[in-house]
CSV table of C-alpha atoms in Angstrom, one decimal:
chain,number,residue,atom,x,y,z
A,1,UNK,CA,255.6,60.3,164.4
A,2,UNK,CA,253.2,57.9,165.5
A,3,UNK,CA,254.2,55.6,163.1
A,4,UNK,CA,258.0,56.4,164.0
A,5,UNK,CA,256.9,54.9,167.4
A,6,UNK,CA,255.3,51.7,166.1
A,7,UNK,CA,258.5,50.9,164.2
A,8,UNK,CA,260.7,51.5,167.0
A,9,UNK,CA,258.4,49.4,169.9
A,10,UNK,CA,258.5,46.4,167.2
A,11,UNK,CA,262.4,46.7,166.6
A,12,UNK,CA,262.8,46.7,170.3
A,13,UNK,CA,260.2,44.4,171.2
A,14,UNK,CA,259.9,41.7,168.2
A,15,UNK,CA,263.0,41.6,166.6
A,16,UNK,CA,264.9,39.9,169.5
A,17,UNK,CA,262.0,37.2,170.1
A,18,UNK,CA,262.1,36.6,165.6
A,19,UNK,CA,266.2,36.2,166.6
A,20,UNK,CA,265.3,33.9,169.3
A,21,UNK,CA,263.2,31.5,167.4
A,22,UNK,CA,264.8,31.9,163.8
A,23,UNK,CA,267.8,30.6,165.9
A,24,UNK,CA,265.6,27.6,167.7
A,25,UNK,CA,263.5,26.5,164.7
A,26,UNK,CA,266.3,26.8,161.8
A,27,UNK,CA,269.5,25.7,161.1
A,28,UNK,CA,271.6,26.6,158.2
A,29,UNK,CA,268.3,28.7,156.6
A,30,UNK,CA,266.6,25.1,157.0
A,31,UNK,CA,263.9,23.9,159.2
A,32,UNK,CA,265.6,21.8,161.9
A,33,UNK,CA,263.2,19.0,162.5
A,34,UNK,CA,265.9,17.0,163.9
A,35,UNK,CA,266.7,19.2,166.9
A,36,UNK,CA,263.3,19.8,167.5
A,37,UNK,CA,262.4,16.1,166.9
A,38,UNK,CA,265.1,15.4,169.7
A,39,UNK,CA,264.0,18.2,171.8
A,40,UNK,CA,260.5,17.7,172.3
A,41,UNK,CA,261.1,13.7,172.4
A,42,UNK,CA,262.9,14.2,175.6
A,43,UNK,CA,259.9,13.2,178.6
A,44,UNK,CA,261.7,16.4,180.7
A,45,UNK,CA,260.8,18.2,177.9
A,46,UNK,CA,256.7,16.8,178.4
A,47,UNK,CA,256.9,17.8,181.7
A,48,UNK,CA,257.8,21.3,181.4
A,49,UNK,CA,254.9,21.4,179.7
A,50,UNK,CA,252.9,20.5,181.4
A,51,UNK,CA,253.7,21.6,184.5
A,52,UNK,CA,253.5,25.3,183.0
A,53,UNK,CA,250.5,24.4,181.6
A,54,UNK,CA,248.7,22.7,185.1
A,55,UNK,CA,250.5,25.4,187.6
A,56,UNK,CA,249.1,28.6,184.8
A,57,UNK,CA,245.9,27.3,185.1
A,58,UNK,CA,246.0,26.4,189.3
A,59,UNK,CA,247.3,30.0,189.9
A,60,UNK,CA,244.4,31.5,187.8
A,61,UNK,CA,242.2,29.9,189.8
A,62,UNK,CA,243.7,31.1,192.9
A,63,UNK,CA,243.7,34.6,191.1
A,64,UNK,CA,240.1,34.2,190.3
A,65,UNK,CA,239.1,33.1,193.8
A,66,UNK,CA,241.0,35.4,196.2
A,67,UNK,CA,240.4,39.1,193.3
A,68,UNK,CA,236.6,38.3,192.9
A,69,UNK,CA,235.9,37.5,196.8
A,70,UNK,CA,238.1,40.9,197.3
A,71,UNK,CA,236.2,42.6,195.0
A,72,UNK,CA,232.8,41.7,195.8
A,73,UNK,CA,233.6,42.3,199.8
A,74,UNK,CA,234.8,45.8,198.6
A,75,UNK,CA,232.6,46.7,196.2
A,76,UNK,CA,228.9,45.7,197.9
A,77,UNK,CA,230.0,46.2,201.4
A,78,UNK,CA,230.6,49.7,203.3
A,79,UNK,CA,233.8,49.1,205.2
A,80,UNK,CA,235.0,51.6,206.9
A,81,UNK,CA,238.7,52.6,205.5
A,82,UNK,CA,238.1,50.8,202.0
A,83,UNK,CA,240.5,53.2,200.0
A,84,UNK,CA,243.3,51.8,202.2
A,85,UNK,CA,242.3,48.3,202.2
A,86,UNK,CA,242.6,48.6,198.0
A,87,UNK,CA,245.9,50.4,197.9
A,88,UNK,CA,247.6,47.8,200.3
A,89,UNK,CA,245.8,44.7,197.7
A,90,UNK,CA,247.1,46.4,194.8
A,91,UNK,CA,250.4,47.7,196.0
A,92,UNK,CA,251.8,44.4,194.9
A,93,UNK,CA,251.9,45.3,191.6
A,94,UNK,CA,254.1,48.5,191.5
A,95,UNK,CA,256.5,46.5,193.2
A,96,UNK,CA,258.4,43.9,190.9
A,97,UNK,CA,257.7,40.3,190.5
A,98,UNK,CA,261.0,38.7,191.0
A,99,UNK,CA,261.1,41.0,194.5
A,100,UNK,CA,257.8,39.9,195.4
A,101,UNK,CA,259.6,36.7,195.4
A,102,UNK,CA,262.3,37.2,197.3
A,103,UNK,CA,261.0,38.7,200.1
A,104,UNK,CA,258.4,36.0,200.1
A,105,UNK,CA,261.0,33.0,200.7
A,106,UNK,CA,263.2,35.4,203.1
A,107,UNK,CA,259.7,36.1,204.7
A,108,UNK,CA,259.3,31.7,205.3
A,109,UNK,CA,262.8,30.6,205.1
A,110,UNK,CA,264.2,29.5,208.3
A,111,UNK,CA,265.8,32.8,209.8
A,112,UNK,CA,262.9,34.8,208.9
A,113,UNK,CA,262.6,37.4,211.9
A,114,UNK,CA,259.1,37.5,211.7
A,115,UNK,CA,258.4,33.8,211.9
A,116,UNK,CA,261.5,33.4,214.5
A,117,UNK,CA,260.1,36.0,216.3
A,118,UNK,CA,256.3,34.4,216.9
A,119,UNK,CA,258.1,30.5,217.2
A,120,UNK,CA,256.8,29.2,213.5
A,121,UNK,CA,259.8,29.2,211.6
A,122,UNK,CA,260.7,26.0,210.1
A,123,UNK,CA,264.1,23.7,211.3
A,124,UNK,CA,267.2,24.3,209.4
A,125,UNK,CA,267.5,22.0,206.3
A,126,UNK,CA,263.4,21.9,205.4
A,127,UNK,CA,262.5,22.4,201.9
A,128,UNK,CA,260.8,25.5,201.5
A,129,UNK,CA,257.6,25.6,201.1
A,130,UNK,CA,257.6,28.0,198.5
A,131,UNK,CA,260.1,25.5,196.3
A,132,UNK,CA,257.0,23.6,195.3
A,133,UNK,CA,254.0,23.5,192.3
A,134,UNK,CA,252.1,25.1,195.4
A,135,UNK,CA,254.3,27.5,196.7
A,136,UNK,CA,254.2,28.3,193.0
A,137,UNK,CA,250.4,28.0,192.3
A,138,UNK,CA,250.3,30.2,195.5
A,139,UNK,CA,252.6,33.4,195.3
A,140,UNK,CA,251.3,33.1,191.3
A,141,UNK,CA,247.4,33.7,192.1
A,142,UNK,CA,248.6,35.5,195.5
A,143,UNK,CA,250.6,38.1,193.2
A,144,UNK,CA,247.8,38.1,189.9
A,145,UNK,CA,244.6,38.3,192.5
A,146,UNK,CA,245.0,42.4,191.9
A,147,UNK,CA,244.4,42.7,188.3
A,148,UNK,CA,241.0,40.4,188.8
A,149,UNK,CA,239.7,42.4,191.5
A,150,UNK,CA,241.0,45.5,189.2
A,151,UNK,CA,239.1,44.2,186.1
A,152,UNK,CA,235.9,42.9,188.1
A,153,UNK,CA,235.2,46.1,190.4
A,154,UNK,CA,234.5,48.2,187.7
A,155,UNK,CA,231.7,46.0,186.2
A,156,UNK,CA,230.5,45.4,189.3
A,157,UNK,CA,230.2,48.8,190.1
A,158,UNK,CA,228.0,49.1,187.5
A,159,UNK,CA,225.4,47.0,189.1
A,160,UNK,CA,222.6,49.4,190.2
A,161,UNK,CA,222.6,49.3,193.7
A,162,UNK,CA,218.8,49.5,194.0
A,163,UNK,CA,218.7,46.6,191.9
A,164,UNK,CA,220.9,44.0,194.2
A,165,UNK,CA,218.8,45.6,197.3
A,166,UNK,CA,215.3,45.1,195.7
A,167,UNK,CA,216.8,41.1,194.9
A,168,UNK,CA,217.8,41.4,198.6
A,169,UNK,CA,214.0,42.7,200.1
A,170,UNK,CA,212.5,40.2,197.2
A,171,UNK,CA,214.0,37.2,198.8
A,172,UNK,CA,217.4,36.7,197.6
A,173,UNK,CA,219.7,35.7,198.7
A,174,UNK,CA,222.8,38.1,199.5
A,175,UNK,CA,225.9,36.1,197.9
A,176,UNK,CA,223.7,33.8,196.0
A,177,UNK,CA,225.8,34.7,192.2
A,178,UNK,CA,223.9,32.1,190.0
C-alpha cells in the first residue's frame, strides 16, 4: 500500500516536472545546447537569476530576524494573551500566498479604505511600494517569519529556564546571545 502511494505521489508530482525539463533541455532527442546558450547569453536571464538570488537571500534574512525576535519574546517572556499572539502570528500560513499578496497590494493601494480613512493613502498614479524589490523582500520576509518562529520556538523551549535565570543572576545580560 505504501509503495502504491509512493508511485502515485511520484507520478503526480515529478512526472510533469520531468516532462517540462525534458522539453526545455532536449530538442529532437538531443541536448539543446544552442537553445540553452542563446537563453543564457541574454542579459535578461542573468538579471532574472541575480534578482532571484538577491531577493531570496534578503527575504530569508528578514524572516530570520522577525521570526527569531518573536520566538525569543514568546518563549522568554511571560506575556498575557501569548497564545492569541502566536495564533495571529502563525495565521497567515493558513492562507494561500497569492491571497496574502493580493491583500497587501490592496491594503497599500491608492484606493485603500484603511489608509484612505487615516489620510495616508498614496496619490493616484504613484508607483505601488510592493511592486519593487524592497516590497517583495518585505512581503516574503513577513510571510515566512512564522516558519522561522515555529522552528526556533521548539529549540528555545528545550533550554531550561533555571539555567537562563542562573546566567542572568551571574551577570549575563538578558539579550546577550553570544
